[in-house]
Short mmCIF file of C-alpha atoms and ligand atoms in Angstrom, two decimals:
data_model
loop_
_atom_site.label_atom_id
_atom_site.label_comp_id
_atom_site.label_asym_id
_atom_site.label_seq_id
_atom_site.Cartn_x
_atom_site.Cartn_y
_atom_site.Cartn_z
CA MET S 17 31.99 92.04 -34.03
CA VAL S 18 31.23 88.99 -32.87
CA THR S 19 31.30 87.97 -29.40
CA LEU S 20 32.65 84.25 -28.34
CA ASP S 21 32.08 82.53 -25.24
CA GLN S 22 35.25 81.40 -22.94
CA ASN S 23 35.18 78.18 -24.72
CA GLN S 24 35.18 79.05 -28.47
CA TRP S 25 37.65 81.94 -27.54
CA ASN S 26 40.08 79.54 -26.16
CA LEU S 27 39.63 77.03 -28.95
CA VAL S 28 40.09 79.52 -31.29
CA TYR S 29 43.37 80.66 -29.49
CA ASN S 30 44.65 77.34 -28.86
CA VAL S 31 44.12 75.87 -32.72
CA PHE S 32 46.05 79.35 -33.73
CA SER S 33 48.86 78.14 -31.37
CA PHE S 34 49.03 74.51 -32.81
CA GLY S 35 49.07 75.92 -36.10
CA LEU S 36 52.28 77.76 -35.54
CA VAL S 37 54.29 75.50 -33.58
CA SER S 38 53.03 72.56 -36.04
CA MET S 39 54.78 74.87 -39.11
CA LEU S 40 57.60 75.63 -37.19
CA ALA S 41 58.32 72.04 -36.30
CA CYS S 42 57.67 70.49 -39.36
CA THR S 43 59.94 73.24 -41.42
CA ILE S 44 62.87 71.92 -38.86
CA TYR S 45 61.96 68.44 -39.35
CA THR S 46 62.09 68.41 -43.15
CA LEU S 47 65.36 70.76 -43.23
CA VAL S 48 67.49 68.38 -41.06
CA SER S 49 65.98 65.67 -43.06
CA GLN S 50 67.84 66.88 -46.37
CA SER S 51 71.12 64.07 -46.17
CA ARG S 52 68.12 61.38 -45.84
CA VAL S 53 67.30 61.64 -49.64
CA LEU S 54 69.27 61.59 -52.69
CA PRO S 55 70.57 64.97 -53.80
CA LYS S 56 67.87 65.03 -56.59
CA TYR S 57 64.97 64.93 -54.24
CA ARG S 58 66.20 67.52 -52.00
CA ASN S 59 64.52 70.72 -53.65
CA ALA S 60 61.03 68.96 -52.70
CA LEU S 61 62.10 68.90 -49.21
CA VAL S 62 63.38 73.00 -49.63
CA MET S 63 60.13 73.67 -50.81
CA SER S 64 58.37 72.31 -47.90
CA SER S 65 60.78 73.89 -45.59
CA MET S 66 59.52 76.88 -47.54
CA VAL S 67 55.89 76.30 -47.46
CA THR S 68 55.80 75.68 -43.47
CA PHE S 69 58.06 78.30 -42.55
CA ILE S 70 56.14 80.99 -44.91
CA ALA S 71 53.06 79.61 -42.86
CA GLY S 72 54.37 79.73 -39.80
CA TYR S 73 55.27 83.30 -39.90
CA HIS S 74 51.57 84.33 -41.20
CA TYR S 75 50.32 81.89 -38.12
CA TRP S 76 52.35 84.20 -36.24
CA ARG S 77 50.60 87.22 -37.42
CA ILE S 78 47.44 85.74 -37.22
CA PHE S 79 47.60 84.62 -33.86
CA ASN S 80 48.57 88.17 -32.96
CA SER S 81 46.00 89.35 -34.91
CA PHE S 82 43.57 87.44 -32.88
CA GLY S 83 44.57 88.86 -29.66
CA GLU S 84 44.89 92.25 -30.52
CA SER S 85 41.34 92.68 -32.24
CA SER S 86 39.39 90.80 -29.35
CA GLU S 87 38.27 92.74 -26.20
CA MET S 88 36.54 90.99 -23.48
CA MET S 89 36.07 87.95 -26.56
CA LYS S 90 34.56 90.48 -28.73
CA VAL S 91 36.54 89.88 -31.90
CA ASP S 92 36.29 92.93 -34.45
CA ILE S 93 35.78 91.50 -37.71
CA SER S 94 35.01 94.56 -39.41
CA GLY S 95 37.96 94.97 -41.64
CA ALA S 96 39.23 98.39 -39.88
CA GLN S 97 42.46 98.99 -38.59
CA GLY S 98 43.18 97.01 -35.82
CA SER S 99 40.75 94.40 -36.71
CA PHE S 100 40.98 90.76 -37.40
CA ASN S 101 42.99 90.52 -40.41
CA GLU S 102 41.90 87.96 -42.49
CA ALA S 103 44.10 88.86 -45.44
CA TYR S 104 47.16 86.99 -44.22
CA ARG S 105 45.75 83.57 -45.08
CA TYR S 106 45.21 84.74 -48.43
CA VAL S 107 48.84 86.26 -48.85
CA ASP S 108 49.60 83.16 -47.44
CA TRP S 109 48.06 80.83 -49.64
CA LEU S 110 49.39 83.11 -52.67
CA LEU S 111 52.49 82.05 -51.50
CA THR S 112 52.44 78.60 -50.92
CA VAL S 113 50.06 76.88 -52.68
CA PRO S 114 52.35 77.49 -56.02
CA LEU S 115 54.84 76.19 -54.19
CA LEU S 116 53.32 73.40 -52.84
CA LEU S 117 52.38 71.92 -56.60
CA VAL S 118 56.44 72.71 -57.21
CA GLU S 119 57.19 70.47 -54.29
CA VAL S 120 54.99 67.67 -55.59
CA ILE S 121 56.33 67.99 -59.30
CA ALA S 122 59.94 68.03 -57.67
CA VAL S 123 59.39 64.59 -55.93
CA LEU S 124 58.43 62.80 -58.67
CA ALA S 125 61.34 63.71 -60.61
CA LEU S 126 59.60 63.67 -64.08
CA ALA S 127 61.53 64.48 -67.22
CA LYS S 128 63.04 68.04 -67.02
CA GLU S 129 60.25 68.72 -70.34
CA VAL S 130 57.30 67.29 -68.25
CA ALA S 131 58.26 69.07 -65.12
CA LYS S 132 58.54 72.63 -67.01
CA SER S 133 55.21 72.12 -68.84
CA LEU S 134 53.78 71.18 -65.49
CA ILE S 135 54.97 74.34 -63.42
CA MET S 136 54.23 76.67 -66.26
CA ARG S 137 50.64 75.34 -66.39
CA LEU S 138 49.94 75.01 -62.44
CA VAL S 139 51.90 77.81 -61.30
CA PRO S 140 49.64 80.68 -63.04
CA ALA S 141 46.53 78.74 -62.79
CA SER S 142 47.11 78.48 -58.81
CA ALA S 143 47.93 82.29 -58.55
CA ALA S 144 44.74 82.93 -60.38
CA MET S 145 42.55 80.80 -58.35
CA ILE S 146 43.63 82.51 -55.37
CA ALA S 147 43.66 86.21 -56.15
CA LEU S 148 40.02 85.51 -58.01
CA GLY S 149 39.07 84.16 -54.37
CA TYR S 150 40.36 86.99 -52.30
CA PRO S 151 37.73 89.94 -53.73
CA GLY S 152 34.99 87.49 -53.08
CA GLU S 153 35.96 86.72 -49.46
CA ILE S 154 36.45 90.43 -48.16
CA SER S 155 33.20 91.56 -50.07
CA SER S 156 30.28 91.55 -48.02
CA ASP S 157 27.90 91.62 -51.18
CA GLN S 158 26.44 88.33 -51.88
CA ASN S 159 26.64 88.64 -55.75
CA THR S 160 30.02 89.78 -55.55
CA GLN S 161 31.21 86.55 -53.40
CA VAL S 162 29.24 84.12 -55.64
CA LEU S 163 30.71 85.59 -58.84
CA TYR S 164 34.25 85.43 -57.54
CA GLY S 165 33.69 81.87 -55.78
CA VAL S 166 33.03 81.00 -59.31
CA LEU S 167 35.47 82.55 -61.24
CA SER S 168 38.17 81.00 -58.82
CA THR S 169 36.60 77.56 -59.00
CA ILE S 170 37.47 77.19 -62.72
CA PRO S 171 41.52 77.38 -62.46
CA PHE S 172 40.73 75.09 -59.15
CA ILE S 173 39.23 72.33 -61.53
CA TYR S 174 41.89 72.74 -64.13
CA ILE S 175 44.61 72.25 -61.27
CA LEU S 176 42.90 69.14 -60.07
CA TYR S 177 42.38 67.92 -63.35
CA VAL S 178 45.71 68.25 -64.47
CA LEU S 179 46.83 66.70 -61.28
CA PHE S 180 44.89 63.70 -61.39
CA VAL S 181 45.93 63.06 -65.28
CA GLU S 182 49.64 63.47 -64.38
CA LEU S 183 50.07 61.77 -61.23
CA THR S 184 48.26 58.93 -62.62
CA LYS S 185 50.41 58.89 -65.72
CA SER S 186 53.44 58.99 -63.33
CA LEU S 187 52.42 55.97 -61.33
CA ASP S 188 53.33 53.31 -63.44
CA ARG S 189 56.87 54.60 -63.63
CA GLN S 190 57.05 54.82 -59.75
CA PRO S 191 59.02 51.90 -57.53
CA ALA S 192 56.98 49.14 -55.88
CA GLY S 193 55.24 50.86 -52.61
CA VAL S 194 55.83 54.34 -54.04
CA ALA S 195 52.97 54.11 -56.15
CA ASP S 196 50.94 53.69 -52.97
CA THR S 197 52.13 56.47 -51.17
CA VAL S 198 51.80 58.53 -54.41
CA LYS S 199 48.03 57.65 -54.25
CA ARG S 200 47.73 58.58 -50.13
CA LEU S 201 49.30 62.00 -51.21
CA ARG S 202 46.61 62.88 -54.19
CA LEU S 203 44.22 61.69 -51.68
CA LEU S 204 45.31 63.98 -48.85
CA LEU S 205 45.54 66.87 -51.82
CA ILE S 206 41.82 66.55 -52.67
CA ALA S 207 40.68 65.72 -49.39
CA THR S 208 42.62 68.88 -47.91
CA TRP S 209 42.00 71.19 -50.88
CA GLY S 210 38.69 70.45 -51.07
CA VAL S 211 38.09 72.44 -47.24
CA TYR S 212 39.23 75.76 -48.41
CA PRO S 213 36.18 76.07 -51.20
CA ILE S 214 33.87 74.53 -48.56
CA ALA S 215 34.77 77.09 -46.13
CA TYR S 216 34.37 80.05 -48.56
CA ILE S 217 30.59 78.71 -49.61
CA PHE S 218 30.01 78.79 -45.43
CA ASN S 219 30.86 82.15 -45.53
CA ILE S 220 28.37 83.06 -48.13
CA VAL S 221 25.61 81.27 -46.65
CA GLY S 222 26.54 81.48 -42.71
CA ASP S 223 25.58 84.38 -40.75
CA GLU S 224 28.32 86.30 -39.10
CA SER S 225 27.88 84.36 -35.72
CA ALA S 226 30.07 83.45 -33.34
CA SER S 227 29.97 79.64 -34.07
CA SER S 228 30.66 80.26 -37.90
CA PHE S 229 33.50 82.16 -37.31
CA VAL S 230 35.10 79.80 -34.93
CA ALA S 231 34.08 76.83 -37.46
CA ILE S 232 35.75 78.72 -40.20
CA GLN S 233 38.96 79.28 -38.13
CA VAL S 234 39.45 75.79 -36.89
CA GLY S 235 38.29 74.55 -40.35
CA TYR S 236 41.13 76.61 -42.06
CA THR S 237 44.03 75.54 -39.70
CA LEU S 238 43.52 72.04 -39.19
CA ALA S 239 43.17 72.14 -43.47
CA ASP S 240 46.51 73.86 -43.59
CA VAL S 241 48.17 71.70 -41.09
CA LEU S 242 46.90 68.53 -43.29
CA ALA S 243 47.89 70.33 -46.47
CA LYS S 244 51.07 71.68 -45.60
CA CYS S 245 52.62 69.55 -42.47
CA VAL S 246 51.04 66.12 -43.08
CA PHE S 247 51.59 66.70 -46.94
CA GLY S 248 55.19 67.68 -46.43
CA LEU S 249 55.77 64.54 -44.26
CA THR S 250 54.30 62.43 -47.15
CA ILE S 251 56.50 64.38 -49.66
CA LEU S 252 59.54 63.10 -47.29
CA LYS S 253 58.44 59.54 -47.09
CA ILE S 254 58.14 59.39 -51.03
CA ALA S 255 61.08 60.79 -51.56
CA ARG S 256 63.12 58.29 -48.77
CA MET S 257 61.45 55.47 -50.68
CA LYS S 258 62.44 56.37 -54.02
CA SER S 259 66.06 57.18 -52.80
CA HIS S 260 66.51 53.75 -51.40
CA ALA S 261 64.86 51.78 -54.06
CA GLU S 262 67.70 53.92 -56.45
CA GLY S 263 70.20 52.59 -54.35
CA MET S 264 70.38 54.54 -51.24
CA ALA S 265 71.81 52.98 -48.08
CA ALA S 266 68.50 52.20 -46.26
CA ASP S 267 70.51 53.54 -42.89
CA HIS S 268 70.13 56.99 -44.17
C1 RET W 233 39.06 80.23 -52.67
C2 RET W 233 37.88 80.89 -53.43
C3 RET W 233 36.52 79.89 -53.56
C4 RET W 233 36.75 79.45 -54.79
C5 RET W 233 38.01 78.27 -54.44
C6 RET W 233 38.96 78.64 -53.53
C7 RET W 233 40.04 77.75 -53.37
C8 RET W 233 41.16 77.63 -52.54
C9 RET W 233 42.15 76.88 -52.13
C10 RET W 233 42.94 76.98 -51.49
C11 RET W 233 43.89 75.95 -51.17
C12 RET W 233 44.87 76.32 -50.35
C13 RET W 233 46.28 75.80 -49.74
C14 RET W 233 46.73 76.27 -48.67
C15 RET W 233 47.82 75.74 -47.97
O1 RET W 233 48.44 74.89 -47.75
C16 RET W 233 40.21 80.65 -52.82
C17 RET W 233 38.69 79.75 -51.43
C18 RET W 233 37.96 76.83 -55.23
C19 RET W 233 42.15 75.41 -53.06
C20 RET W 233 46.16 74.29 -50.16
#
């Protein structure tokens, strides 16, 4: 049990609500923008819509779970039936992180062989990263938390390494202006993905206090909005710039 004060409880409630509506709005925006890009880039937008749709569903569950596990601003985080369910985040990531990586690969429109080899390396690595983090997240034993944190960091570093090398290589082949946006995409990815392991460490070293609960929930939610919505909008921007560079009329 953590006991929040009125402001903390309202903050978490409102941040979850903000996360939920951001995911829904972003899903609609990327869906209706399909015709604004060339067909070869549409799959990247479909991936973005799917990511935010899946996240919207999970935020709806998280939002409800927060209400149901609270009583007089005491939040039950015991893991028992009816307590605040942290597992929704991991189910969400298990589905959305591989999709986000496919989204990046799709918008780059690389040669088929290159794209396939990237997907074969990044998708299993990202699933392993999330699956290995989960036993640590739910454990209350510090050694177990550290062990799974370290194990999960191995595929994490591998993903960043592959993305850095491949994104950098693809920059030379992108039309003018696009390279800058791809660089911004890479920065956004590193900055937002870095929040998750930091929050995880915070969980290990922090106590089970109300303020660390609030910091983790707010931190994860804002990182999710940046890593999924703002990321998806950047993907749309790249797809539009490339479509125009490849001859699509500018009024689309
Ligand atoms: C864990 C466990 C501790 C070690 C590491 C982790 C990494 C998590 C990441 C999650 C990314 C999630 C995204 C979600 C949204 O769209 C599992 C916390 C390295 C990188 C991008």
